Amino acid sequence: MGDKMMHGIPKEKIKVLCLSDWYPLSMSRYWENAFKRNPNIDFKNCGAYTGSWIPWLGGMSVLEKYAKPPTIVTPFKPNVRVPYALVKAQLGSWIPDLVITINAGADFVDKPTDGFVASVGTDGHCLDYTHSRNISDKFFNMHPKYAQGDDVLLHYAFDPDVHYPMTEIEKDTDAVLIGMPYQQRVDWVNKLRSLGVSVLFENGPIFDEYRELNNRAKLGLNWSSLGDLNARVFELMAMKLCPIIDRCDDLERFGFKEGHHYLGFDNLDEAVLRVQWALNSPHEAEEIALAAYNKVNMEDFTYDALVSKVLKEFRLDE
């Protein structure tokens, strides 16, 4: 690293090496997009690669166009950590200034020997990040509700190249929920449909197809698995849908106000009532959608902003 890293003043592009499991869709794909959009970053990635296959609902394949291999492919063995020496041997003279793991299960065996070392916990609500914290200079947590000790707090985000309104698409359905069919979501959608509410409810569409389906609806639905402020909340807001979402502690932390940026609920009956109210109050629902859209854009709840925060923590942005 030498003088450049000691003083936090890069003399050339910042070299970033990113480890993750490279499914066609994962949070690491959005981080990858943001790193690549940053003109000051020379980006390489490494980790397991599964082509167009993704482990949703026992495994499914998505469109081949979303299969993008990392710079360095490591063997795909779930829950097996990657030796940094294995990756370093393939980097040649390219030495990273920052080694970052976007961790939804992938990790190094021990602390990488080059640059600053960071880990981003994408699933603090359900994964144990003890090892990641132990081998990192800084651990970044995307779920403040589940943060520990010295974790640097982040949040989920949206990708401006993926999540945006499409005014050319007709709003031909009442509501949408694209995501895993957890039981509370299934019960909610079934109840709404029994009341005559049209709901797009699928698991599988990603990126372009995900955006297009969401843009067909007036209302965006979300019910988190464990009270976590997940990515879908920010994505719905960025696509200018009226968000009807379960109340999470972190909403208030980031300045989202119920009745202004979203409609909240704690149980099935309340969730149904919120949808019915929004459909019967289209002007008010549109105002909520606009307020949410403005907030996530004006306050930059993007992955690009998260990348900038990570760089700033290590003074790599100076």
mmCIF file of N, CA, C and O in Angstrom, residues 185-282:
data_model
loop_
_atom_site.group_PDB
_atom_site.id
_atom_site.type_symbol
_atom_site.label_atom_id
_atom_site.label_comp_id
_atom_site.label_asym_id
_atom_site.label_seq_id
_atom_site.Cartn_x
_atom_site.Cartn_y
_atom_site.Cartn_z
ATOM 1 N N ARG A 185 -47.038 -13.485 3.395
ATOM 2 C CA ARG A 185 -47.281 -12.854 2.095
ATOM 3 C C ARG A 185 -48.352 -13.597 1.313
ATOM 4 O O ARG A 185 -49.225 -12.983 0.682
ATOM 5 N N VAL A 186 -48.286 -14.912 1.340
ATOM 6 C CA VAL A 186 -49.286 -15.736 0.646
ATOM 7 C C VAL A 186 -50.676 -15.457 1.211
ATOM 8 O O VAL A 186 -51.646 -15.269 0.462
ATOM 9 N N ASP A 187 -50.782 -15.415 2.536
ATOM 10 C CA ASP A 187 -52.080 -15.161 3.179
ATOM 11 C C ASP A 187 -52.612 -13.783 2.790
ATOM 12 O O ASP A 187 -53.816 -13.613 2.536
ATOM 13 N N TRP A 188 -51.730 -12.802 2.753
ATOM 14 C CA TRP A 188 -52.122 -11.432 2.406
ATOM 15 C C TRP A 188 -52.645 -11.361 0.975
ATOM 16 O O TRP A 188 -53.727 -10.825 0.716
ATOM 17 N N VAL A 189 -51.880 -11.916 0.051
ATOM 18 C CA VAL A 189 -52.276 -11.875 -1.360
ATOM 19 C C VAL A 189 -53.576 -12.646 -1.574
ATOM 20 O O VAL A 189 -54.476 -12.181 -2.296
ATOM 21 N N ASN A 190 -53.703 -13.806 -0.946
ATOM 22 C CA ASN A 190 -54.934 -14.587 -1.103
ATOM 23 C C ASN A 190 -56.155 -13.824 -0.591
ATOM 24 O O ASN A 190 -57.227 -13.837 -1.209
ATOM 25 N N LYS A 191 -55.984 -13.140 0.546
ATOM 26 C CA LYS A 191 -57.091 -12.372 1.110
ATOM 27 C C LYS A 191 -57.457 -11.218 0.185
ATOM 28 O O LYS A 191 -58.654 -10.959 -0.072
ATOM 29 N N LEU A 192 -56.449 -10.512 -0.330
ATOM 30 C CA LEU A 192 -56.710 -9.391 -1.230
ATOM 31 C C LEU A 192 -57.426 -9.866 -2.492
ATOM 32 O O LEU A 192 -58.407 -9.258 -2.947
ATOM 33 N N ARG A 193 -56.970 -10.958 -3.049
ATOM 34 C CA ARG A 193 -57.594 -11.477 -4.270
ATOM 35 C C ARG A 193 -59.029 -11.913 -4.014
ATOM 36 O O ARG A 193 -59.900 -11.734 -4.880
ATOM 37 N N SER A 194 -59.286 -12.443 -2.822
ATOM 38 C CA SER A 194 -60.660 -12.859 -2.498
ATOM 39 C C SER A 194 -61.598 -11.668 -2.398
ATOM 40 O O SER A 194 -62.822 -11.816 -2.526
ATOM 41 N N LEU A 195 -60.992 -10.471 -2.195
ATOM 42 C CA LEU A 195 -61.778 -9.241 -2.099
ATOM 43 C C LEU A 195 -61.822 -8.487 -3.432
ATOM 44 O O LEU A 195 -62.303 -7.358 -3.494
ATOM 45 N N GLY A 196 -61.306 -9.127 -4.466
ATOM 46 C CA GLY A 196 -61.362 -8.513 -5.788
ATOM 47 C C GLY A 196 -60.192 -7.616 -6.137
ATOM 48 O O GLY A 196 -60.231 -6.913 -7.155
ATOM 49 N N VAL A 197 -59.141 -7.620 -5.319
ATOM 50 C CA VAL A 197 -57.956 -6.811 -5.591
ATOM 51 C C VAL A 197 -57.017 -7.604 -6.501
ATOM 52 O O VAL A 197 -56.693 -8.757 -6.212
ATOM 53 N N SER A 198 -56.593 -7.005 -7.594
ATOM 54 C CA SER A 198 -55.664 -7.691 -8.502
ATOM 55 C C SER A 198 -54.238 -7.500 -8.000
ATOM 56 O O SER A 198 -53.810 -6.381 -7.708
ATOM 57 N N VAL A 199 -53.504 -8.625 -7.868
ATOM 58 C CA VAL A 199 -52.145 -8.594 -7.337
ATOM 59 C C VAL A 199 -51.225 -9.436 -8.210
ATOM 60 O O VAL A 199 -51.510 -10.605 -8.467
ATOM 61 N N LEU A 200 -50.134 -8.836 -8.660
ATOM 62 C CA LEU A 200 -49.059 -9.592 -9.299
ATOM 63 C C LEU A 200 -48.166 -10.145 -8.200
ATOM 64 O O LEU A 200 -47.577 -9.385 -7.429
ATOM 65 N N PHE A 201 -48.090 -11.461 -8.090
ATOM 66 C CA PHE A 201 -47.332 -12.093 -7.016
ATOM 67 C C PHE A 201 -46.495 -13.207 -7.626
ATOM 68 O O PHE A 201 -47.001 -14.264 -7.988
ATOM 69 N N GLU A 202 -45.191 -12.947 -7.788
ATOM 70 C CA GLU A 202 -44.298 -13.902 -8.441
ATOM 71 C C GLU A 202 -42.959 -13.932 -7.723
ATOM 72 O O GLU A 202 -42.609 -13.011 -6.994
ATOM 73 N N ASN A 203 -42.203 -14.998 -7.997
ATOM 74 C CA ASN A 203 -40.824 -15.083 -7.536
ATOM 75 C C ASN A 203 -39.994 -15.594 -8.699
ATOM 76 O O ASN A 203 -40.270 -16.676 -9.220
ATOM 77 N N GLY A 204 -39.033 -14.817 -9.135
ATOM 78 C CA GLY A 204 -38.223 -15.228 -10.269
ATOM 79 C C GLY A 204 -37.825 -14.096 -11.180
ATOM 80 O O GLY A 204 -36.663 -14.005 -11.590
ATOM 81 N N PRO A 205 -38.746 -13.181 -11.548
ATOM 82 C CA PRO A 205 -38.349 -12.063 -12.405
ATOM 83 C C PRO A 205 -37.306 -11.180 -11.714
ATOM 84 O O PRO A 205 -37.444 -10.838 -10.540
ATOM 85 N N ILE A 206 -36.261 -10.811 -12.456
ATOM 86 C CA ILE A 206 -35.206 -9.967 -11.902
ATOM 87 C C ILE A 206 -34.883 -8.841 -12.884
ATOM 88 O O ILE A 206 -35.231 -8.896 -14.061
ATOM 89 N N PHE A 207 -34.249 -7.816 -12.392
ATOM 90 C CA PHE A 207 -33.762 -6.685 -13.186
ATOM 91 C C PHE A 207 -34.851 -6.128 -14.105
ATOM 92 O O PHE A 207 -35.834 -5.592 -13.625
ATOM 93 N N ASP A 208 -34.707 -6.247 -15.438
ATOM 94 C CA ASP A 208 -35.640 -5.602 -16.366
ATOM 95 C C ASP A 208 -37.066 -6.105 -16.174
ATOM 96 O O ASP A 208 -38.020 -5.316 -16.127
ATOM 97 N N GLU A 209 -37.224 -7.420 -16.076
ATOM 98 C CA GLU A 209 -38.559 -8.000 -15.956
ATOM 99 C C GLU A 209 -39.183 -7.650 -14.606
ATOM 100 O O GLU A 209 -40.394 -7.426 -14.510
ATOM 101 N N TYR A 210 -38.358 -7.579 -13.569
ATOM 102 C CA TYR A 210 -38.811 -7.162 -12.242
ATOM 103 C C TYR A 210 -39.344 -5.732 -12.276
ATOM 104 O O TYR A 210 -40.423 -5.432 -11.768
ATOM 105 N N ARG A 211 -38.575 -4.846 -12.902
ATOM 106 C CA ARG A 211 -38.993 -3.437 -12.993
ATOM 107 C C ARG A 211 -40.292 -3.304 -13.795
ATOM 108 O O ARG A 211 -41.193 -2.551 -13.414
ATOM 109 N N GLU A 212 -40.383 -4.014 -14.897
ATOM 110 C CA GLU A 212 -41.564 -3.897 -15.749
ATOM 111 C C GLU A 212 -42.821 -4.378 -15.036
ATOM 112 O O GLU A 212 -43.885 -3.757 -15.132
ATOM 113 N N LEU A 213 -42.717 -5.483 -14.307
ATOM 114 C CA LEU A 213 -43.877 -5.981 -13.557
ATOM 115 C C LEU A 213 -44.291 -4.996 -12.473
ATOM 116 O O LEU A 213 -45.481 -4.714 -12.293
ATOM 117 N N ASN A 214 -43.320 -4.470 -11.741
ATOM 118 C CA ASN A 214 -43.650 -3.509 -10.685
ATOM 119 C C ASN A 214 -44.324 -2.268 -11.248
ATOM 120 O O ASN A 214 -45.255 -1.724 -10.646
ATOM 121 N N ASN A 215 -43.886 -1.829 -12.400
ATOM 122 C CA ASN A 215 -44.444 -0.612 -12.980
ATOM 123 C C ASN A 215 -45.858 -0.789 -13.513
ATOM 124 O O ASN A 215 -46.518 0.202 -13.850
ATOM 125 N N ARG A 216 -46.349 -2.004 -13.555
ATOM 126 C CA ARG A 216 -47.739 -2.235 -13.968
ATOM 127 C C ARG A 216 -48.723 -1.977 -12.822
ATOM 128 O O ARG A 216 -49.928 -1.905 -13.054
ATOM 129 N N ALA A 217 -48.209 -1.822 -11.596
ATOM 130 C CA ALA A 217 -49.081 -1.719 -10.429
ATOM 131 C C ALA A 217 -49.124 -0.298 -9.878
ATOM 132 O O ALA A 217 -48.231 0.507 -10.098
ATOM 133 N N LYS A 218 -50.195 -0.025 -9.137
ATOM 134 C CA LYS A 218 -50.344 1.250 -8.441
ATOM 135 C C LYS A 218 -49.688 1.201 -7.066
ATOM 136 O O LYS A 218 -49.123 2.175 -6.588
ATOM 137 N N LEU A 219 -49.793 0.039 -6.415
ATOM 138 C CA LEU A 219 -49.338 -0.116 -5.041
ATOM 139 C C LEU A 219 -48.231 -1.157 -4.977
ATOM 140 O O LEU A 219 -48.312 -2.214 -5.615
ATOM 141 N N GLY A 220 -47.202 -0.884 -4.177
ATOM 142 C CA GLY A 220 -46.124 -1.834 -3.972
ATOM 143 C C GLY A 220 -46.224 -2.449 -2.590
ATOM 144 O O GLY A 220 -46.265 -1.737 -1.582
ATOM 145 N N LEU A 221 -46.268 -3.772 -2.526
ATOM 146 C CA LEU A 221 -46.453 -4.477 -1.256
ATOM 147 C C LEU A 221 -45.135 -5.061 -0.751
ATOM 148 O O LEU A 221 -44.305 -5.535 -1.543
ATOM 149 N N ASN A 222 -44.980 -5.047 0.553
ATOM 150 C CA ASN A 222 -43.829 -5.715 1.169
ATOM 151 C C ASN A 222 -44.199 -6.163 2.574
ATOM 152 O O ASN A 222 -44.832 -5.425 3.329
ATOM 153 N N TRP A 223 -43.798 -7.387 2.903
ATOM 154 C CA TRP A 223 -43.928 -7.892 4.279
ATOM 155 C C TRP A 223 -42.618 -8.602 4.578
ATOM 156 O O TRP A 223 -42.347 -9.668 4.037
ATOM 157 N N SER A 224 -41.794 -8.013 5.422
ATOM 158 C CA SER A 224 -40.455 -8.551 5.684
ATOM 159 C C SER A 224 -40.538 -9.877 6.420
ATOM 160 O O SER A 224 -41.557 -10.217 7.024
ATOM 161 N N SER A 225 -39.436 -10.630 6.373
ATOM 162 C CA SER A 225 -39.420 -11.937 7.028
ATOM 163 C C SER A 225 -39.194 -11.830 8.526
ATOM 164 O O SER A 225 -39.791 -12.567 9.307
ATOM 165 N N LEU A 226 -38.326 -10.862 8.955
ATOM 166 C CA LEU A 226 -37.972 -10.766 10.377
ATOM 167 C C LEU A 226 -37.862 -9.309 10.828
ATOM 168 O O LEU A 226 -36.955 -8.948 11.568
ATOM 169 N N GLY A 227 -38.789 -8.476 10.378
ATOM 170 C CA GLY A 227 -38.779 -7.084 10.802
ATOM 171 C C GLY A 227 -37.596 -6.292 10.285
ATOM 172 O O GLY A 227 -37.214 -5.277 10.863
ATOM 173 N N ASP A 228 -37.041 -6.740 9.170
ATOM 174 C CA ASP A 228 -35.873 -6.084 8.580
ATOM 175 C C ASP A 228 -36.313 -5.138 7.470
ATOM 176 O O ASP A 228 -37.232 -5.425 6.716
ATOM 177 N N LEU A 229 -35.640 -4.009 7.396
ATOM 178 C CA LEU A 229 -35.921 -3.033 6.342
ATOM 179 C C LEU A 229 -35.197 -3.502 5.084
ATOM 180 O O LEU A 229 -34.027 -3.213 4.869
ATOM 181 N N ASN A 230 -35.903 -4.235 4.239
ATOM 182 C CA ASN A 230 -35.250 -4.911 3.119
ATOM 183 C C ASN A 230 -35.187 -4.047 1.862
ATOM 184 O O ASN A 230 -35.722 -2.943 1.793
ATOM 185 N N ALA A 231 -34.522 -4.595 0.838
ATOM 186 C CA ALA A 231 -34.268 -3.839 -0.390
ATOM 187 C C ALA A 231 -35.560 -3.467 -1.110
ATOM 188 O O ALA A 231 -35.641 -2.402 -1.733
ATOM 189 N N ARG A 232 -36.554 -4.327 -1.045
ATOM 190 C CA ARG A 232 -37.792 -4.082 -1.790
ATOM 191 C C ARG A 232 -38.429 -2.749 -1.416
ATOM 192 O O ARG A 232 -39.031 -2.080 -2.258
ATOM 193 N N VAL A 233 -38.308 -2.340 -0.163
ATOM 194 C CA VAL A 233 -38.886 -1.068 0.268
ATOM 195 C C VAL A 233 -38.311 0.083 -0.547
ATOM 196 O O VAL A 233 -39.039 0.930 -1.075
ATOM 197 N N PHE A 234 -36.984 0.123 -0.686
ATOM 198 C CA PHE A 234 -36.334 1.197 -1.425
ATOM 199 C C PHE A 234 -36.622 1.093 -2.920
ATOM 200 O O PHE A 234 -36.772 2.108 -3.611
ATOM 201 N N GLU A 235 -36.698 -0.127 -3.420
ATOM 202 C CA GLU A 235 -36.971 -0.330 -4.836
ATOM 203 C C GLU A 235 -38.372 0.141 -5.214
ATOM 204 O O GLU A 235 -38.563 0.798 -6.252
ATOM 205 N N LEU A 236 -39.354 -0.184 -4.378
ATOM 206 C CA LEU A 236 -40.727 0.264 -4.635
ATOM 207 C C LEU A 236 -40.814 1.780 -4.648
ATOM 208 O O LEU A 236 -41.475 2.387 -5.500
ATOM 209 N N MET A 237 -40.142 2.395 -3.681
ATOM 210 C CA MET A 237 -40.147 3.858 -3.611
ATOM 211 C C MET A 237 -39.484 4.466 -4.843
ATOM 212 O O MET A 237 -39.969 5.451 -5.397
ATOM 213 N N ALA A 238 -38.369 3.873 -5.284
ATOM 214 C CA ALA A 238 -37.647 4.405 -6.436
ATOM 215 C C ALA A 238 -38.441 4.255 -7.727
ATOM 216 O O ALA A 238 -38.240 5.013 -8.678
ATOM 217 N N MET A 239 -39.372 3.280 -7.761
ATOM 218 C CA MET A 239 -40.218 3.091 -8.936
ATOM 219 C C MET A 239 -41.531 3.862 -8.827
ATOM 220 O O MET A 239 -42.412 3.716 -9.661
ATOM 221 N N LYS A 240 -41.641 4.652 -7.789
ATOM 222 C CA LYS A 240 -42.766 5.561 -7.557
ATOM 223 C C LYS A 240 -44.098 4.818 -7.379
ATOM 224 O O LYS A 240 -45.140 5.227 -7.885
ATOM 225 N N LEU A 241 -44.047 3.732 -6.619
ATOM 226 C CA LEU A 241 -45.261 3.047 -6.204
ATOM 227 C C LEU A 241 -45.595 3.466 -4.779
ATOM 228 O O LEU A 241 -44.700 3.767 -3.996
ATOM 229 N N CYS A 242 -46.841 3.459 -4.430
ATOM 230 C CA CYS A 242 -47.231 3.733 -3.046
ATOM 231 C C CYS A 242 -46.869 2.511 -2.214
ATOM 232 O O CYS A 242 -47.445 1.436 -2.409
ATOM 233 N N PRO A 243 -45.916 2.634 -1.270
ATOM 234 C CA PRO A 243 -45.472 1.459 -0.517
ATOM 235 C C PRO A 243 -46.424 1.129 0.633
ATOM 236 O O PRO A 243 -46.747 1.988 1.468
ATOM 237 N N ILE A 244 -46.873 -0.110 0.664
ATOM 238 C CA ILE A 244 -47.660 -0.619 1.785
ATOM 239 C C ILE A 244 -46.828 -1.723 2.409
ATOM 240 O O ILE A 244 -46.653 -2.803 1.833
ATOM 241 N N ILE A 245 -46.275 -1.449 3.581
ATOM 242 C CA ILE A 245 -45.197 -2.265 4.131
ATOM 243 C C ILE A 245 -45.379 -2.470 5.632
ATOM 244 O O ILE A 245 -45.999 -1.660 6.310
ATOM 245 N N ASP A 246 -44.834 -3.565 6.132
ATOM 246 C CA ASP A 246 -44.899 -3.795 7.572
ATOM 247 C C ASP A 246 -43.990 -2.799 8.286
ATOM 248 O O ASP A 246 -42.948 -2.400 7.773
ATOM 249 N N ARG A 247 -44.409 -2.393 9.459
ATOM 250 C CA ARG A 247 -43.637 -1.413 10.231
ATOM 251 C C ARG A 247 -42.338 -2.051 10.734
ATOM 252 O O ARG A 247 -42.361 -3.084 11.399
ATOM 253 N N CYS A 248 -41.207 -1.423 10.401
ATOM 254 C CA CYS A 248 -39.884 -1.884 10.826
ATOM 255 C C CYS A 248 -39.219 -0.774 11.635
ATOM 256 O O CYS A 248 -39.389 0.408 11.325
ATOM 257 N N ASP A 249 -38.441 -1.172 12.623
ATOM 258 C CA ASP A 249 -37.778 -0.184 13.481
ATOM 259 C C ASP A 249 -36.923 0.791 12.678
ATOM 260 O O ASP A 249 -36.850 1.985 12.989
ATOM 261 N N ASP A 250 -36.260 0.286 11.632
ATOM 262 C CA ASP A 250 -35.294 1.115 10.917
ATOM 263 C C ASP A 250 -35.937 2.147 10.003
ATOM 264 O O ASP A 250 -35.237 3.038 9.492
ATOM 265 N N LEU A 251 -37.231 2.066 9.765
ATOM 266 C CA LEU A 251 -37.891 3.095 8.956
ATOM 267 C C LEU A 251 -37.722 4.472 9.600
ATOM 268 O O LEU A 251 -37.346 5.442 8.945
ATOM 269 N N GLU A 252 -37.992 4.546 10.878
ATOM 270 C CA GLU A 252 -37.861 5.816 11.591
ATOM 271 C C GLU A 252 -36.406 6.268 11.651
ATOM 272 O O GLU A 252 -36.103 7.463 11.544
ATOM 273 N N ARG A 253 -35.487 5.326 11.813
ATOM 274 C CA ARG A 253 -34.059 5.644 11.883
ATOM 275 C C ARG A 253 -33.616 6.446 10.658
ATOM 276 O O ARG A 253 -32.791 7.367 10.757
ATOM 277 N N PHE A 254 -34.173 6.107 9.506
ATOM 278 C CA PHE A 254 -33.767 6.767 8.264
ATOM 279 C C PHE A 254 -34.762 7.835 7.806
ATOM 280 O O PHE A 254 -34.699 8.295 6.668
ATOM 281 N N GLY A 255 -35.644 8.239 8.702
ATOM 282 C CA GLY A 255 -36.485 9.394 8.437
ATOM 283 C C GLY A 255 -37.720 9.151 7.604
ATOM 284 O O GLY A 255 -38.324 10.099 7.092
ATOM 285 N N PHE A 256 -38.134 7.891 7.469
ATOM 286 C CA PHE A 256 -39.366 7.595 6.742
ATOM 287 C C PHE A 256 -40.554 7.734 7.680
ATOM 288 O O PHE A 256 -40.572 7.137 8.765
ATOM 289 N N LYS A 257 -41.537 8.521 7.268
ATOM 290 C CA LYS A 257 -42.686 8.820 8.117
ATOM 291 C C LYS A 257 -43.936 8.116 7.609
ATOM 292 O O LYS A 257 -44.296 8.232 6.426
ATOM 293 N N GLU A 258 -44.574 7.397 8.523
ATOM 294 C CA GLU A 258 -45.800 6.691 8.156
ATOM 295 C C GLU A 258 -46.892 7.696 7.769
ATOM 296 O O GLU A 258 -47.060 8.730 8.406
ATOM 297 N N GLY A 259 -47.607 7.376 6.716
ATOM 298 C CA GLY A 259 -48.662 8.252 6.231
ATOM 299 C C GLY A 259 -48.157 9.307 5.275
ATOM 300 O O GLY A 259 -48.953 9.944 4.567
ATOM 301 N N HIS A 260 -46.841 9.492 5.238
ATOM 302 C CA HIS A 260 -46.239 10.458 4.318
ATOM 303 C C HIS A 260 -45.392 9.757 3.259
ATOM 304 O O HIS A 260 -45.498 10.062 2.065
ATOM 305 N N HIS A 261 -44.537 8.800 3.703
ATOM 306 C CA HIS A 261 -43.696 8.059 2.765
ATOM 307 C C HIS A 261 -44.181 6.629 2.545
ATOM 308 O O HIS A 261 -43.720 5.976 1.599
ATOM 309 N N TYR A 262 -45.048 6.135 3.394
ATOM 310 C CA TYR A 262 -45.523 4.755 3.274
ATOM 311 C C TYR A 262 -46.777 4.573 4.107
ATOM 312 O O TYR A 262 -47.095 5.400 4.980
ATOM 313 N N LEU A 263 -47.481 3.485 3.853
ATOM 314 C CA LEU A 263 -48.602 3.042 4.691
ATOM 315 C C LEU A 263 -48.149 1.790 5.423
ATOM 316 O O LEU A 263 -47.677 0.832 4.794
ATOM 317 N N GLY A 264 -48.252 1.791 6.752
ATOM 318 C CA GLY A 264 -47.707 0.697 7.542
ATOM 319 C C GLY A 264 -48.760 -0.189 8.171
ATOM 320 O O GLY A 264 -49.925 0.185 8.312
ATOM 321 N N PHE A 265 -48.326 -1.383 8.546
ATOM 322 C CA PHE A 265 -49.226 -2.337 9.207
ATOM 323 C C PHE A 265 -48.424 -3.281 10.092
ATOM 324 O O PHE A 265 -47.207 -3.429 9.928
ATOM 325 N N ASP A 266 -49.139 -3.924 11.013
ATOM 326 C CA ASP A 266 -48.519 -4.903 11.915
ATOM 327 C C ASP A 266 -49.111 -6.297 11.792
ATOM 328 O O ASP A 266 -48.555 -7.250 12.341
ATOM 329 N N ASN A 267 -50.248 -6.417 11.130
ATOM 330 C CA ASN A 267 -50.911 -7.719 11.043
ATOM 331 C C ASN A 267 -51.709 -7.803 9.748
ATOM 332 O O ASN A 267 -51.829 -6.820 9.002
ATOM 333 N N LEU A 268 -52.267 -8.958 9.482
ATOM 334 C CA LEU A 268 -52.959 -9.199 8.220
ATOM 335 C C LEU A 268 -54.170 -8.291 8.042
ATOM 336 O O LEU A 268 -54.351 -7.700 6.962
ATOM 337 N N ASP A 269 -54.987 -8.164 9.063
ATOM 338 C CA ASP A 269 -56.184 -7.327 8.930
ATOM 339 C C ASP A 269 -55.811 -5.892 8.584
ATOM 340 O O ASP A 269 -56.432 -5.263 7.718
ATOM 341 N N GLU A 270 -54.789 -5.384 9.264
ATOM 342 C CA GLU A 270 -54.358 -4.013 9.008
ATOM 343 C C GLU A 270 -53.751 -3.879 7.606
ATOM 344 O O GLU A 270 -53.969 -2.875 6.916
ATOM 345 N N ALA A 271 -53.015 -4.913 7.177
ATOM 346 C CA ALA A 271 -52.413 -4.898 5.848
ATOM 347 C C ALA A 271 -53.486 -4.822 4.762
ATOM 348 O O ALA A 271 -53.348 -4.089 3.769
ATOM 349 N N VAL A 272 -54.563 -5.560 4.949
ATOM 350 C CA VAL A 272 -55.669 -5.547 3.983
ATOM 351 C C VAL A 272 -56.338 -4.173 3.968
ATOM 352 O O VAL A 272 -56.630 -3.612 2.907
ATOM 353 N N LEU A 273 -56.578 -3.624 5.144
ATOM 354 C CA LEU A 273 -57.226 -2.316 5.233
ATOM 355 C C LEU A 273 -56.398 -1.225 4.557
ATOM 356 O O LEU A 273 -56.952 -0.316 3.923
ATOM 357 N N ARG A 274 -55.080 -1.292 4.687
ATOM 358 C CA ARG A 274 -54.216 -0.276 4.070
ATOM 359 C C ARG A 274 -54.338 -0.324 2.544
ATOM 360 O O ARG A 274 -54.374 0.715 1.882
ATOM 361 N N VAL A 275 -54.403 -1.513 1.985
ATOM 362 C CA VAL A 275 -54.554 -1.646 0.541
ATOM 363 C C VAL A 275 -55.907 -1.102 0.102
ATOM 364 O O VAL A 275 -56.003 -0.343 -0.880
ATOM 365 N N GLN A 276 -56.941 -1.463 0.818
ATOM 366 C CA GLN A 276 -58.279 -0.973 0.466
ATOM 367 C C GLN A 276 -58.354 0.548 0.546
ATOM 368 O O GLN A 276 -58.938 1.201 -0.331
ATOM 369 N N TRP A 277 -57.754 1.120 1.579
ATOM 370 C CA TRP A 277 -57.777 2.585 1.709
ATOM 371 C C TRP A 277 -57.062 3.231 0.529
ATOM 372 O O TRP A 277 -57.545 4.202 -0.057
ATOM 373 N N ALA A 278 -55.877 2.698 0.164
ATOM 374 C CA ALA A 278 -55.096 3.285 -0.923
ATOM 375 C C ALA A 278 -55.849 3.207 -2.250
ATOM 376 O O ALA A 278 -55.818 4.153 -3.048
ATOM 377 N N LEU A 279 -56.540 2.107 -2.488
ATOM 378 C CA LEU A 279 -57.285 1.971 -3.741
ATOM 379 C C LEU A 279 -58.492 2.901 -3.772
ATOM 380 O O LEU A 279 -58.890 3.381 -4.849
ATOM 381 N N ASN A 280 -59.059 3.173 -2.607
ATOM 382 C CA ASN A 280 -60.214 4.075 -2.528
ATOM 383 C C ASN A 280 -59.811 5.547 -2.418
ATOM 384 O O ASN A 280 -60.664 6.435 -2.472
ATOM 385 N N SER A 281 -58.493 5.781 -2.246
ATOM 386 C CA SER A 281 -57.984 7.154 -2.113
ATOM 387 C C SER A 281 -56.809 7.339 -3.075
ATOM 388 O O SER A 281 -55.660 7.550 -2.647
ATOM 389 N N PRO A 282 -57.060 7.250 -4.373
ATOM 390 C CA PRO A 282 -55.956 7.256 -5.347
ATOM 391 C C PRO A 282 -55.110 8.525 -5.320
ATOM 392 O O PRO A 282 -53.885 8.457 -5.505
#
